[in-house]
Amino acid sequence: MKTPKQNDFKYLDKDRDIYKQIFTYSVIPILVHDMEMNILDANDSALALFGYEYDELQKKVCLSYIPKQNCNTPMRYARG
């Protein structure tokens, strides 16, 4: 098996930086969650929308912010 060299990751680093900028500077609220819908990360727009500090929002579950009529949708997709 070939051992990756440092320059093999240069494109990944560039892509990661682009996505990090989109996440950080987006005016659209973005939440990152796991399969159980626990919030793992949020951008500043999401913090402003929901009115929480970063640490507070990480203790929440995404389902708390989805209208009841759409509540089954995320879990249906998460379970495949």
Tab-separated table of N, CA, C and O in Angstrom:
chain	number	residue	atom	x	y	z
A	1	MET	N	0.835	-1.181	0.000
A	1	MET	CA	0.000	0.000	0.000
A	1	MET	C	0.878	1.241	0.000
A	1	MET	O	1.844	1.323	0.749
A	2	LYS	N	0.529	2.195	-0.840
A	2	LYS	CA	1.302	3.419	-0.962
A	2	LYS	C	1.046	4.342	0.232
A	2	LYS	O	-0.089	4.554	0.626
A	3	THR	N	2.123	4.842	0.807
A	3	THR	CA	2.009	5.802	1.889
A	3	THR	C	1.792	7.192	1.300
A	3	THR	O	2.552	7.608	0.424
A	4	PRO	N	0.739	7.909	1.720
A	4	PRO	CA	0.494	9.240	1.151
A	4	PRO	C	1.599	10.221	1.522
A	4	PRO	O	2.145	10.173	2.620
A	5	LYS	N	1.921	11.071	0.585
A	5	LYS	CA	2.902	12.129	0.817
A	5	LYS	C	2.159	13.414	1.178
A	5	LYS	O	0.971	13.541	0.910
A	6	GLN	N	2.860	14.343	1.766
A	6	GLN	CA	2.249	15.592	2.204
A	6	GLN	C	1.560	16.319	1.050
A	6	GLN	O	0.458	16.804	1.194
A	7	ASN	N	2.178	16.364	-0.133
A	7	ASN	CA	1.578	17.097	-1.246
A	7	ASN	C	0.356	16.387	-1.827
A	7	ASN	O	-0.378	16.965	-2.606
A	8	ASP	N	0.120	15.117	-1.457
A	8	ASP	CA	-1.085	14.415	-1.893
A	8	ASP	C	-2.337	15.050	-1.293
A	8	ASP	O	-3.434	14.889	-1.813
A	9	PHE	N	-2.190	15.755	-0.192
A	9	PHE	CA	-3.333	16.338	0.505
A	9	PHE	C	-3.553	17.810	0.169
A	9	PHE	O	-4.445	18.431	0.707
A	10	LYS	N	-2.760	18.369	-0.738
A	10	LYS	CA	-2.872	19.802	-1.013
A	10	LYS	C	-4.248	20.180	-1.543
A	10	LYS	O	-4.773	21.230	-1.204
A	11	TYR	N	-4.866	19.313	-2.345
A	11	TYR	CA	-6.190	19.628	-2.868
A	11	TYR	C	-7.250	19.505	-1.780
A	11	TYR	O	-8.200	20.276	-1.746
A	12	LEU	N	-7.090	18.549	-0.895
A	12	LEU	CA	-8.020	18.426	0.222
A	12	LEU	C	-7.961	19.647	1.116
A	12	LEU	O	-8.988	20.145	1.568
A	13	ASP	N	-6.769	20.145	1.381
A	13	ASP	CA	-6.622	21.338	2.205
A	13	ASP	C	-7.302	22.531	1.562
A	13	ASP	O	-7.979	23.304	2.229
A	14	LYS	N	-7.142	22.680	0.248
A	14	LYS	CA	-7.758	23.797	-0.456
A	14	LYS	C	-9.283	23.693	-0.401
A	14	LYS	O	-9.970	24.666	-0.114
A	15	ASP	N	-9.823	22.507	-0.646
A	15	ASP	CA	-11.273	22.305	-0.577
A	15	ASP	C	-11.793	22.547	0.827
A	15	ASP	O	-12.846	23.167	1.016
A	16	ARG	N	-11.080	22.051	1.828
A	16	ARG	CA	-11.503	22.246	3.219
A	16	ARG	C	-11.563	23.723	3.550
A	16	ARG	O	-12.511	24.190	4.186
A	17	ASP	N	-10.589	24.478	3.091
A	17	ASP	CA	-10.575	25.918	3.352
A	17	ASP	C	-11.750	26.626	2.695
A	17	ASP	O	-12.350	27.520	3.283
A	18	ILE	N	-12.100	26.210	1.489
A	18	ILE	CA	-13.242	26.822	0.791
A	18	ILE	C	-14.529	26.541	1.551
A	18	ILE	O	-15.329	27.450	1.792
A	19	TYR	N	-14.741	25.283	1.947
A	19	TYR	CA	-15.958	24.947	2.676
A	19	TYR	C	-15.994	25.612	4.045
A	19	TYR	O	-17.069	26.015	4.511
A	20	LYS	N	-14.862	25.755	4.674
A	20	LYS	CA	-14.809	26.437	5.968
A	20	LYS	C	-15.214	27.902	5.812
A	20	LYS	O	-15.953	28.441	6.635
A	21	GLN	N	-14.769	28.556	4.746
A	21	GLN	CA	-15.156	29.941	4.502
A	21	GLN	C	-16.649	30.063	4.216
A	21	GLN	O	-17.300	30.987	4.702
A	22	ILE	N	-17.186	29.142	3.413
A	22	ILE	CA	-18.626	29.159	3.136
A	22	ILE	C	-19.402	29.018	4.439
A	22	ILE	O	-20.354	29.759	4.705
A	23	PHE	N	-19.005	28.078	5.265
A	23	PHE	CA	-19.676	27.837	6.544
A	23	PHE	C	-19.577	29.065	7.449
A	23	PHE	O	-20.569	29.513	8.017
A	24	THR	N	-18.406	29.615	7.554
A	24	THR	CA	-18.160	30.721	8.473
A	24	THR	C	-18.847	32.010	8.054
A	24	THR	O	-19.451	32.703	8.883
A	25	TYR	N	-18.793	32.351	6.771
A	25	TYR	CA	-19.267	33.656	6.327
A	25	TYR	C	-20.656	33.642	5.701
A	25	TYR	O	-21.144	34.671	5.259
A	26	SER	N	-21.329	32.515	5.693
A	26	SER	CA	-22.659	32.427	5.092
A	26	SER	C	-23.683	33.200	5.921
A	26	SER	O	-23.678	33.140	7.155
A	27	VAL	N	-24.573	33.910	5.226
A	27	VAL	CA	-25.675	34.574	5.917
A	27	VAL	C	-26.815	33.579	6.164
A	27	VAL	O	-27.749	33.880	6.896
A	28	ILE	N	-26.705	32.411	5.558
A	28	ILE	CA	-27.694	31.351	5.750
A	28	ILE	C	-27.294	30.540	6.977
A	28	ILE	O	-26.150	30.105	7.090
A	29	PRO	N	-28.217	30.326	7.910
A	29	PRO	CA	-27.886	29.513	9.086
A	29	PRO	C	-27.555	28.076	8.681
A	29	PRO	O	-28.286	27.459	7.912
A	30	ILE	N	-26.454	27.565	9.195
A	30	ILE	CA	-26.029	26.198	8.892
A	30	ILE	C	-25.785	25.456	10.206
A	30	ILE	O	-25.038	25.922	11.069
A	31	LEU	N	-26.449	24.301	10.339
A	31	LEU	CA	-26.216	23.406	11.462
A	31	LEU	C	-25.604	22.122	10.932
A	31	LEU	O	-26.031	21.602	9.905
A	32	VAL	N	-24.621	21.596	11.641
A	32	VAL	CA	-24.027	20.305	11.320
A	32	VAL	C	-24.445	19.364	12.438
A	32	VAL	O	-24.293	19.688	13.617
A	33	HIS	N	-25.001	18.206	12.056
A	33	HIS	CA	-25.484	17.273	13.072
A	33	HIS	C	-25.059	15.848	12.746
A	33	HIS	O	-24.674	15.539	11.626
A	34	ASP	N	-25.151	14.991	13.747
A	34	ASP	CA	-24.840	13.577	13.549
A	34	ASP	C	-26.116	12.819	13.183
A	34	ASP	O	-27.173	13.425	12.991
A	35	MET	N	-26.022	11.511	13.081
A	35	MET	CA	-27.168	10.695	12.676
A	35	MET	C	-28.308	10.706	13.701
A	35	MET	O	-29.444	10.431	13.375
A	36	GLU	N	-28.002	11.027	14.933
A	36	GLU	CA	-29.041	11.109	15.969
A	36	GLU	C	-29.609	12.522	16.074
A	36	GLU	O	-30.368	12.817	16.980
A	37	MET	N	-29.207	13.388	15.144
A	37	MET	CA	-29.676	14.773	15.060
A	37	MET	C	-29.138	15.669	16.178
A	37	MET	O	-29.658	16.741	16.426
A	38	ASN	N	-28.081	15.242	16.862
A	38	ASN	CA	-27.414	16.083	17.849
A	38	ASN	C	-26.587	17.121	17.106
A	38	ASN	O	-25.840	16.785	16.182
A	39	ILE	N	-26.692	18.371	17.513
A	39	ILE	CA	-25.969	19.438	16.833
A	39	ILE	C	-24.492	19.366	17.197
A	39	ILE	O	-24.125	19.363	18.368
A	40	LEU	N	-23.649	19.307	16.171
A	40	LEU	CA	-22.200	19.233	16.362
A	40	LEU	C	-21.532	20.574	16.136
A	40	LEU	O	-20.510	20.880	16.749
A	41	ASP	N	-22.093	21.369	15.223
A	41	ASP	CA	-21.489	22.659	14.890
A	41	ASP	C	-22.569	23.581	14.342
A	41	ASP	O	-23.601	23.119	13.844
A	42	ALA	N	-22.324	24.870	14.435
A	42	ALA	CA	-23.256	25.867	13.925
A	42	ALA	C	-22.475	27.119	13.540
A	42	ALA	O	-21.496	27.467	14.200
A	43	ASN	N	-22.925	27.773	12.476
A	43	ASN	CA	-22.256	29.017	12.100
A	43	ASN	C	-22.894	30.197	12.845
A	43	ASN	O	-23.900	30.039	13.552
A	44	ASP	N	-22.306	31.375	12.701
A	44	ASP	CA	-22.790	32.556	13.420
A	44	ASP	C	-24.220	32.918	13.048
A	44	ASP	O	-24.986	33.390	13.889
A	45	SER	N	-24.604	32.685	11.791
A	45	SER	CA	-25.978	32.976	11.374
A	45	SER	C	-26.979	32.093	12.118
A	45	SER	O	-28.057	32.555	12.499
A	46	ALA	N	-26.631	30.839	12.332
A	46	ALA	CA	-27.511	29.938	13.088
A	46	ALA	C	-27.599	30.376	14.547
A	46	ALA	O	-28.683	30.371	15.139
A	47	LEU	N	-26.484	30.782	15.116
A	47	LEU	CA	-26.491	31.250	16.505
A	47	LEU	C	-27.387	32.470	16.654
A	47	LEU	O	-28.166	32.571	17.608
A	48	ALA	N	-27.299	33.392	15.697
A	48	ALA	CA	-28.131	34.599	15.744
A	48	ALA	C	-29.608	34.250	15.578
A	48	ALA	O	-30.468	34.787	16.285
A	49	LEU	N	-29.921	33.344	14.657
A	49	LEU	CA	-31.312	32.963	14.406
A	49	LEU	C	-31.950	32.317	15.628
A	49	LEU	O	-33.067	32.662	16.013
A	50	PHE	N	-31.238	31.375	16.244
A	50	PHE	CA	-31.806	30.634	17.360
A	50	PHE	C	-31.589	31.308	18.708
A	50	PHE	O	-32.195	30.925	19.703
A	51	GLY	N	-30.727	32.310	18.756
A	51	GLY	CA	-30.520	33.074	19.984
A	51	GLY	C	-29.739	32.356	21.059
A	51	GLY	O	-29.915	32.629	22.244
A	52	TYR	N	-28.863	31.443	20.680
A	52	TYR	CA	-28.046	30.700	21.636
A	52	TYR	C	-26.577	31.041	21.465
A	52	TYR	O	-26.140	31.439	20.399
A	53	GLU	N	-25.823	30.817	22.532
A	53	GLU	CA	-24.372	30.836	22.444
A	53	GLU	C	-23.947	29.493	21.839
A	53	GLU	O	-24.693	28.516	21.866
A	54	TYR	N	-22.728	29.449	21.324
A	54	TYR	CA	-22.235	28.241	20.654
A	54	TYR	C	-22.335	27.009	21.558
A	54	TYR	O	-22.850	25.971	21.146
A	55	ASP	N	-21.852	27.110	22.788
A	55	ASP	CA	-21.862	25.964	23.706
A	55	ASP	C	-23.277	25.505	24.032
A	55	ASP	O	-23.519	24.313	24.200
A	56	GLU	N	-24.209	26.441	24.140
A	56	GLU	CA	-25.600	26.092	24.435
A	56	GLU	C	-26.234	25.320	23.276
A	56	GLU	O	-26.941	24.342	23.479
A	57	LEU	N	-25.985	25.789	22.051
A	57	LEU	CA	-26.604	25.167	20.883
A	57	LEU	C	-26.076	23.757	20.655
A	57	LEU	O	-26.811	22.882	20.195
A	58	GLN	N	-24.828	23.494	21.015
A	58	GLN	CA	-24.260	22.154	20.844
A	58	GLN	C	-24.928	21.121	21.740
A	58	GLN	O	-24.816	19.933	21.494
A	59	LYS	N	-25.643	21.556	22.755
A	59	LYS	CA	-26.344	20.628	23.646
A	59	LYS	C	-27.758	20.322	23.155
A	59	LYS	O	-28.471	19.535	23.763
A	60	LYS	N	-28.151	20.941	22.056
A	60	LYS	CA	-29.508	20.789	21.532
A	60	LYS	C	-29.574	19.693	20.468
A	60	LYS	O	-28.574	19.189	19.996
A	61	VAL	N	-30.792	19.363	20.090
A	61	VAL	CA	-31.071	18.383	19.046
A	61	VAL	C	-31.792	19.109	17.920
A	61	VAL	O	-32.671	19.925	18.170
A	62	CYS	N	-31.406	18.820	16.674
A	62	CYS	CA	-31.999	19.495	15.510
A	62	CYS	C	-33.513	19.377	15.471
A	62	CYS	O	-34.193	20.286	15.007
A	63	LEU	N	-34.047	18.268	15.929
A	63	LEU	CA	-35.486	18.063	15.853
A	63	LEU	C	-36.262	19.129	16.621
A	63	LEU	O	-37.429	19.362	16.350
A	64	SER	N	-35.613	19.807	17.555
A	64	SER	CA	-36.260	20.872	18.311
A	64	SER	C	-36.605	22.065	17.431
A	64	SER	O	-37.440	22.875	17.790
A	65	TYR	N	-35.968	22.169	16.273
A	65	TYR	CA	-36.132	23.335	15.412
A	65	TYR	C	-36.860	23.029	14.109
A	65	TYR	O	-36.937	23.864	13.231
A	66	ILE	N	-37.402	21.819	14.009
A	66	ILE	CA	-38.124	21.423	12.803
A	66	ILE	C	-39.615	21.466	13.107
A	66	ILE	O	-40.055	20.922	14.129
A	67	PRO	N	-40.406	22.095	12.231
A	67	PRO	CA	-41.858	22.126	12.473
A	67	PRO	C	-42.419	20.706	12.638
A	67	PRO	O	-41.953	19.762	11.994
A	68	LYS	N	-43.415	20.571	13.519
A	68	LYS	CA	-43.954	19.245	13.830
A	68	LYS	C	-44.435	18.495	12.598
A	68	LYS	O	-44.297	17.282	12.515
A	69	GLN	N	-44.986	19.193	11.606
A	69	GLN	CA	-45.480	18.511	10.413
A	69	GLN	C	-44.342	17.909	9.598
A	69	GLN	O	-44.558	17.005	8.800
A	70	ASN	N	-43.108	18.366	9.809
A	70	ASN	CA	-41.943	17.837	9.093
A	70	ASN	C	-41.060	16.970	9.978
A	70	ASN	O	-39.983	16.576	9.571
A	71	CYS	N	-41.499	16.676	11.159
A	71	CYS	CA	-40.652	16.028	12.162
A	71	CYS	C	-40.158	14.652	11.735
A	71	CYS	O	-39.067	14.264	12.090
A	72	ASN	N	-40.913	13.889	10.985
A	72	ASN	CA	-40.480	12.558	10.573
A	72	ASN	C	-39.492	12.591	9.419
A	72	ASN	O	-38.773	11.639	9.194
A	73	THR	N	-39.441	13.681	8.683
A	73	THR	CA	-38.611	13.753	7.485
A	73	THR	C	-37.136	13.493	7.763
A	73	THR	O	-36.542	12.636	7.135
A	74	PRO	N	-36.496	14.184	8.718
A	74	PRO	CA	-35.050	13.947	8.911
A	74	PRO	C	-34.736	12.519	9.330
A	74	PRO	O	-33.797	11.926	8.850
A	75	MET	N	-35.539	11.945	10.204
A	75	MET	CA	-35.255	10.598	10.680
A	75	MET	C	-35.483	9.578	9.557
A	75	MET	O	-34.772	8.595	9.480
A	76	ARG	N	-36.453	9.818	8.700
A	76	ARG	CA	-36.696	8.910	7.590
A	76	ARG	C	-35.466	8.860	6.695
A	76	ARG	O	-35.030	7.800	6.288
A	77	TYR	N	-34.884	10.017	6.400
A	77	TYR	CA	-33.704	10.053	5.557
A	77	TYR	C	-32.480	9.520	6.299
A	77	TYR	O	-31.635	8.869	5.710
A	78	ALA	N	-32.365	9.787	7.573
A	78	ALA	CA	-31.211	9.346	8.343
A	78	ALA	C	-31.172	7.809	8.446
A	78	ALA	O	-30.111	7.222	8.460
A	79	ARG	N	-32.323	7.193	8.510
A	79	ARG	CA	-32.382	5.743	8.646
A	79	ARG	C	-32.279	5.026	7.301
A	79	ARG	O	-32.159	3.830	7.261
A	80	GLY	N	-32.327	5.781	6.206
A	80	GLY	CA	-32.187	5.170	4.880
A	80	GLY	C	-33.492	4.695	4.422
A	80	GLY	O	-33.910	4.049	3.645
